[in-house]
PDB file of C-alpha atoms and ligand atoms in Angstrom:
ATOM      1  CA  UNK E  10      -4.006  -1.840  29.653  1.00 42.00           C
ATOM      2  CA  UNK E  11      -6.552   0.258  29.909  1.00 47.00           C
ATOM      3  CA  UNK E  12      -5.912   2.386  27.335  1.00 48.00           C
ATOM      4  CA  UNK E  13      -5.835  -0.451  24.965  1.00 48.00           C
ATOM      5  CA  UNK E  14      -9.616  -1.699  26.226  1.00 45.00           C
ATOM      6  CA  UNK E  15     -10.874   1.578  25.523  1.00 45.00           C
ATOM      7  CA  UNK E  16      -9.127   1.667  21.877  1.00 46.00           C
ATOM      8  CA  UNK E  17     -10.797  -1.575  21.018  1.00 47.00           C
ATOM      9  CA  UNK E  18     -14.114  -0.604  22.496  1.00 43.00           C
ATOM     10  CA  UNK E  19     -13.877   2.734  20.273  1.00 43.00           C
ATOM     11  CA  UNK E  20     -12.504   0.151  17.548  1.00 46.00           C
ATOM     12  CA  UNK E  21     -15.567  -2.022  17.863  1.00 42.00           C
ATOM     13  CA  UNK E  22     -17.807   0.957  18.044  1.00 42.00           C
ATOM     14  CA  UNK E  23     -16.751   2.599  14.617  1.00 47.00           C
ATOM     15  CA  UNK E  24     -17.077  -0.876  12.819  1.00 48.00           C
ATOM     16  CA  UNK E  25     -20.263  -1.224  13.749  1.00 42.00           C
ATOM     17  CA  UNK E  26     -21.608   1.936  12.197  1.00 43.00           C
ATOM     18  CA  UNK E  27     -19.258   1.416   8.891  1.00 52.00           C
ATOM     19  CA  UNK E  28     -16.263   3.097  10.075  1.00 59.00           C
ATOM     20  CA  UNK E  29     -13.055   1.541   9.964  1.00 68.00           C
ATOM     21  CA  UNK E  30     -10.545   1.710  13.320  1.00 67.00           C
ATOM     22  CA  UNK E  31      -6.982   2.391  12.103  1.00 66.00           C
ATOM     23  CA  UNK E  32      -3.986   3.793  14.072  1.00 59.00           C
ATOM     24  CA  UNK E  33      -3.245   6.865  11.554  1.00 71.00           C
ATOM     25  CA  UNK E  34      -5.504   9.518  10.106  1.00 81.00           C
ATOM     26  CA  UNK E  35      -5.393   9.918   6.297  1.00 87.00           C
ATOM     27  CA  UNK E  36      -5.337  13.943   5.460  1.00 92.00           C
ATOM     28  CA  UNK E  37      -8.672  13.673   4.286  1.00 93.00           C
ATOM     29  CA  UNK E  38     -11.897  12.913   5.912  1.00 93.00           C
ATOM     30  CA  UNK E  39     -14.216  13.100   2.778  1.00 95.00           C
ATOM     31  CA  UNK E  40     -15.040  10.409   0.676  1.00 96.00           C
ATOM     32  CA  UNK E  41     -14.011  11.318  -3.001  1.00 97.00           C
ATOM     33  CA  UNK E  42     -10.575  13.249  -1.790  1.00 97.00           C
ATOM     34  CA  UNK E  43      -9.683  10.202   0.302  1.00 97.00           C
ATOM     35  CA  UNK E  44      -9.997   7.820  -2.975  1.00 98.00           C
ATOM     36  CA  UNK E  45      -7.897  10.178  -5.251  1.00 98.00           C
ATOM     37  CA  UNK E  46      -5.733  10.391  -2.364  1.00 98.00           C
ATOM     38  CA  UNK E  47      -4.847   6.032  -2.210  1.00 97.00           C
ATOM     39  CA  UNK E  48      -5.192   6.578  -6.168  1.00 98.00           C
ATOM     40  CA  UNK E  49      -2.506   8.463  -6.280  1.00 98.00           C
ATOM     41  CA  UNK E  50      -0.568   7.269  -3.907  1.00 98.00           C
ATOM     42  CA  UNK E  51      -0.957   4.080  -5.843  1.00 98.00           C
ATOM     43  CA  UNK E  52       0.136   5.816  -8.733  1.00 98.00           C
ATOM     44  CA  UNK E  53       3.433   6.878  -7.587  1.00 98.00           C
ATOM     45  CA  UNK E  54       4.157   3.371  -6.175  1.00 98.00           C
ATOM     46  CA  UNK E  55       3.715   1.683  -9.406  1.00 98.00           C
ATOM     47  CA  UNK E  56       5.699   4.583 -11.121  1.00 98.00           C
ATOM     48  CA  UNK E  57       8.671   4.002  -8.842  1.00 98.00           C
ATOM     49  CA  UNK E  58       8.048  -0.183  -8.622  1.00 98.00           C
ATOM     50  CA  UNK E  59       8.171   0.036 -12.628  1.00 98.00           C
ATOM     51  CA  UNK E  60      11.373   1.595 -12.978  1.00 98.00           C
ATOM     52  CA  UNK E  61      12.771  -0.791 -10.470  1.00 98.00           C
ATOM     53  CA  UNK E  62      11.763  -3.803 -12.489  1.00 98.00           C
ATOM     54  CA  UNK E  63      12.143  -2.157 -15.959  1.00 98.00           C
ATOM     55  CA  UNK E  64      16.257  -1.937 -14.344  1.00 98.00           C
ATOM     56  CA  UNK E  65      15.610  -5.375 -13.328  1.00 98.00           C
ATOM     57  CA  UNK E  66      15.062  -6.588 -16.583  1.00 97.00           C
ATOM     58  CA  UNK E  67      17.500  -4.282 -18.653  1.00 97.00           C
ATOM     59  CA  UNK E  68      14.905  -2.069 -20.253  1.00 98.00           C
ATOM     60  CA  UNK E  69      16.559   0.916 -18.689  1.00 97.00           C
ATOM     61  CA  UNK E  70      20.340   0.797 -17.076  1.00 98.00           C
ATOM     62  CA  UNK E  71      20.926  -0.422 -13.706  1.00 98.00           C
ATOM     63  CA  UNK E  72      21.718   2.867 -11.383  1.00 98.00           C
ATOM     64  CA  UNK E  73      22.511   1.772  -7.963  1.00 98.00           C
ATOM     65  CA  UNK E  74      21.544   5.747  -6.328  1.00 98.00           C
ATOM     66  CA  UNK E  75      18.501   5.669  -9.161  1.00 98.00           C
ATOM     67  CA  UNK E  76      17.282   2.081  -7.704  1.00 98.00           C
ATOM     68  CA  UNK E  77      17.925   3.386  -4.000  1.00 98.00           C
ATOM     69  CA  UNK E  78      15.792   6.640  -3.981  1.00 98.00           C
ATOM     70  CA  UNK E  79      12.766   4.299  -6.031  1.00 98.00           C
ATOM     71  CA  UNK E  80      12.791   1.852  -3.651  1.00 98.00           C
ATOM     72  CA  UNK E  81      13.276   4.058  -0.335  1.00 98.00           C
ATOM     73  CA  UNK E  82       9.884   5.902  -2.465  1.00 98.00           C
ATOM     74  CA  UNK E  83       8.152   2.772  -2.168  1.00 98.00           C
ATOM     75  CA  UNK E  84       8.926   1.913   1.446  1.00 98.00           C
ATOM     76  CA  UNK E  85       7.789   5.120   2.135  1.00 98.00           C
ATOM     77  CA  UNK E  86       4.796   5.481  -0.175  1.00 98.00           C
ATOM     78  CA  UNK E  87       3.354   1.935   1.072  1.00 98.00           C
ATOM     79  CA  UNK E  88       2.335   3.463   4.270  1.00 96.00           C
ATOM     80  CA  UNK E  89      -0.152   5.704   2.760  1.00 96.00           C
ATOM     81  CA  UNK E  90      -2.915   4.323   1.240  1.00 97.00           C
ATOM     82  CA  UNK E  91      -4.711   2.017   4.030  1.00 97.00           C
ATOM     83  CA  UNK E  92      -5.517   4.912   5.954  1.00 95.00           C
ATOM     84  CA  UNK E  93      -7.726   6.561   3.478  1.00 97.00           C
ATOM     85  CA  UNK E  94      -9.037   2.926   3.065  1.00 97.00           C
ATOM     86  CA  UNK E  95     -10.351   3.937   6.069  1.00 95.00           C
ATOM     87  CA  UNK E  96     -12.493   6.798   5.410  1.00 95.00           C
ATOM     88  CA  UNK E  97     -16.174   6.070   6.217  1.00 94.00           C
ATOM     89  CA  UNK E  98     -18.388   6.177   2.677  1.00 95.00           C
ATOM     90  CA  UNK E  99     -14.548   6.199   0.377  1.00 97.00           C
ATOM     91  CA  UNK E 100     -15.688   2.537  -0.211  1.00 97.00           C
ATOM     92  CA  UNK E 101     -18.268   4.187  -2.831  1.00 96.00           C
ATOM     93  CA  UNK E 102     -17.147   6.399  -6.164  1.00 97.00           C
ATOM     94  CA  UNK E 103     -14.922   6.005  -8.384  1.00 97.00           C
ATOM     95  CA  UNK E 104     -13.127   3.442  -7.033  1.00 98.00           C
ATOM     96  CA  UNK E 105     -11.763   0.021  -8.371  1.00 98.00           C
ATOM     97  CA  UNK E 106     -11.771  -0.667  -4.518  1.00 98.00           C
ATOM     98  CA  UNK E 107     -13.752  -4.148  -3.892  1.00 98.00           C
ATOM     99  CA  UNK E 108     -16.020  -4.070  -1.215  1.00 98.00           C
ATOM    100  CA  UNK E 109     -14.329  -7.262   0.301  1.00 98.00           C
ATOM    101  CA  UNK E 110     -11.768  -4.873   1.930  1.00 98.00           C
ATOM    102  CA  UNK E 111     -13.907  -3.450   4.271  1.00 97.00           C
ATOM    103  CA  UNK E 112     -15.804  -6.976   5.392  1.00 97.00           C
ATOM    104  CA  UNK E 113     -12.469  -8.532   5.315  1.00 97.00           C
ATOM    105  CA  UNK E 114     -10.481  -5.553   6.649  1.00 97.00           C
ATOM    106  CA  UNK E 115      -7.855  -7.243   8.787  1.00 96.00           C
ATOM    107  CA  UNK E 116      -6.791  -9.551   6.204  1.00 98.00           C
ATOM    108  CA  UNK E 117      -6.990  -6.365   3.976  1.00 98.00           C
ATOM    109  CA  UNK E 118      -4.314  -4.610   6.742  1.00 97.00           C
ATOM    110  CA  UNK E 119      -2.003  -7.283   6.511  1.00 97.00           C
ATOM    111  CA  UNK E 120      -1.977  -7.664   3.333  1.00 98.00           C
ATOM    112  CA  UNK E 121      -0.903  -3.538   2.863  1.00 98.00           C
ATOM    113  CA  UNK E 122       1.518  -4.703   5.663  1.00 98.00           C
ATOM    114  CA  UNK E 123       2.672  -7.627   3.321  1.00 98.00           C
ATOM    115  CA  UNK E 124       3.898  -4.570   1.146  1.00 98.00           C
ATOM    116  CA  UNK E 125       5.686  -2.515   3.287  1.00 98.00           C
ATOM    117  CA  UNK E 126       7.672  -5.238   4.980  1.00 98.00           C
ATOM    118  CA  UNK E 127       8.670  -6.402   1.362  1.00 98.00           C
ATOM    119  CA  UNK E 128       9.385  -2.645   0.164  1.00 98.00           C
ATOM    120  CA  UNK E 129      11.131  -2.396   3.496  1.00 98.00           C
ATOM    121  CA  UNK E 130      13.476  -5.218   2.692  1.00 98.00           C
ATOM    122  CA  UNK E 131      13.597  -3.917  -1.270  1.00 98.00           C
ATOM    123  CA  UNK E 132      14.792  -0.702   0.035  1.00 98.00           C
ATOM    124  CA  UNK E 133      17.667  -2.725   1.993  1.00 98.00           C
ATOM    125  CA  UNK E 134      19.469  -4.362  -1.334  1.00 98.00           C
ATOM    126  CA  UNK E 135      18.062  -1.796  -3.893  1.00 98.00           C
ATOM    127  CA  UNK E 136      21.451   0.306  -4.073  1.00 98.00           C
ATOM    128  CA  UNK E 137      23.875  -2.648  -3.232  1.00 98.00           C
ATOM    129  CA  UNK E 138      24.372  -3.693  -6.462  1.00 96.00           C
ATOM    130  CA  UNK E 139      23.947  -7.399  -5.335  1.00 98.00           C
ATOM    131  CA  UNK E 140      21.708  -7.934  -8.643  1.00 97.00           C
ATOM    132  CA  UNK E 141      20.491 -11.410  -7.248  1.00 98.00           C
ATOM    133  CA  UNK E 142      19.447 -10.143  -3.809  1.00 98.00           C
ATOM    134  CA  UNK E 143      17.710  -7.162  -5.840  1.00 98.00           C
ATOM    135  CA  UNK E 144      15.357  -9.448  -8.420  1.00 98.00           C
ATOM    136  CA  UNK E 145      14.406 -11.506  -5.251  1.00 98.00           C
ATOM    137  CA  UNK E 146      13.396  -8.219  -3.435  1.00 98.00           C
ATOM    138  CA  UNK E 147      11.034  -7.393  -6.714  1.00 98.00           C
ATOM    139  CA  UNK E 148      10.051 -10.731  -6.607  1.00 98.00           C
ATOM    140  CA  UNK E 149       8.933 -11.026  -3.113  1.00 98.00           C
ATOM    141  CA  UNK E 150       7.203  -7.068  -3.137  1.00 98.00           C
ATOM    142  CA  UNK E 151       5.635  -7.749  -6.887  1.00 98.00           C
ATOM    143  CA  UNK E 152       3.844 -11.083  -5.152  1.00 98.00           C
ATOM    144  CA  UNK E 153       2.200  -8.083  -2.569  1.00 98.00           C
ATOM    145  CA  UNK E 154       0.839  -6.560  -5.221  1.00 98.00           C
ATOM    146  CA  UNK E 155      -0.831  -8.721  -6.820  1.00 97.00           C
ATOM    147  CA  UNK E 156      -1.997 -10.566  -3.943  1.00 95.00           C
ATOM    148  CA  UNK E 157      -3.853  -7.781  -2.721  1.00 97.00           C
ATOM    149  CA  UNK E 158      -4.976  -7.045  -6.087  1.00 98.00           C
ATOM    150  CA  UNK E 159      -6.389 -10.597  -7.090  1.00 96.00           C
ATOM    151  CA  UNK E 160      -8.743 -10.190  -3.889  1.00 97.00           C
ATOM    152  CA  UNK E 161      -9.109  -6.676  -3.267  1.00 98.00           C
ATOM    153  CA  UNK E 162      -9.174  -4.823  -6.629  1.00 98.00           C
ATOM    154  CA  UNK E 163     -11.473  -4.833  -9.614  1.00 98.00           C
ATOM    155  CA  UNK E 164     -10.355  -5.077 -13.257  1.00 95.00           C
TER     156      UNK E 164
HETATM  157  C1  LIG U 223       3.597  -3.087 -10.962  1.00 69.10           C
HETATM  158  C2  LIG U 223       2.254  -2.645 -10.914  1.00 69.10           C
HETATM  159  C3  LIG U 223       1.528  -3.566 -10.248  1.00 69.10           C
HETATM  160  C4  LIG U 223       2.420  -4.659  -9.783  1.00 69.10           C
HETATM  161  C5  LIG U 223       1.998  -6.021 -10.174  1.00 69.10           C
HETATM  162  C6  LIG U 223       2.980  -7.039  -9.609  1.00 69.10           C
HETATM  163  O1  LIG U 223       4.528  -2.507 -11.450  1.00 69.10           O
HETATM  164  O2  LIG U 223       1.762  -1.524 -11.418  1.00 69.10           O
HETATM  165  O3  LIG U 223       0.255  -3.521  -9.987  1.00 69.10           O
HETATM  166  O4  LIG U 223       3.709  -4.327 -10.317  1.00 69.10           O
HETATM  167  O5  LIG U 223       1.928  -6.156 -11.540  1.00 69.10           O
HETATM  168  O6  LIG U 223       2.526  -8.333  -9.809  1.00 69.10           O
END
């Protein structure tokens, strides 16, 4: 109980001067190495999302072990970019990062939560086979995507 008063004070605290509270450290604690860090983490999601819906829509052959190991990348992947998010000054540079993710950051959180969960549940029906379960598990973690985007991400 405690504990948890103290981590909100110390949450409260780092808002206030422009820092952002979150549970995980990314590697980096610069600026411009944090950004290419949720860059390219973004990168390899999309990379791994696109083959998934290029199988999807039988531009490329439907592999049940290929569609596993991209999904179980994006379940995986998802977890890394809000943390560098975090990085006091990474919300200047080169960045297509709005600035409506740091004065809207909880809403920003669940919204990267939105996307695990749904690459979460991807990962569970990616391999199966079950081609119906599969295009509703795209569905559902392609709608993350762009929801974040439409509010979060510049052009
Ligand atoms: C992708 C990709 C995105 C999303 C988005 C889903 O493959 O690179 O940004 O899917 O288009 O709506």
């Amino acid at each position: 109980m405690y504990k948890k008063t103290l981590l909100s004070c110390v949450a409260g605290a780092l808002l206030a001067t422009g820092g952002i509270a979150v549970a995980k450290e990314s590697p980096y604690s610069d600026p411009e190495p944090a950004i290419e860090y949720r860059q390219k983490s973004f990168s390899l999601i999309a990379a791994n999302f696109g083959d998934l819906v290029a199988m999807l829509k039988g531009k490329k052959e439907y592999d049940a072990a290929v569609a596993q190991r991209r999904a179980d990348a994006v379940a995986a992947l998802s977890h890394l970019p809000l943390e560098a998010f975090a990085v006091k000054g990474s919300n200047e540079g080169d960045t297509k990062a709005k600035p409506a993710i740091w004065s809207s950051w909880s809403d920003f959180e669940e919204k990267m939560a939105a996307l695990q969960s749904a690459s979460t549940e991807l990962a569970k029906v990616a391999g199966s086979g079950d081609m119906d379960a599969f295009k509703t598990a795209i569905a559902a973690t392609g709608k993350t995507c762009k929801g974040c985007h439409d509010d979060y991400k510049n052009k």
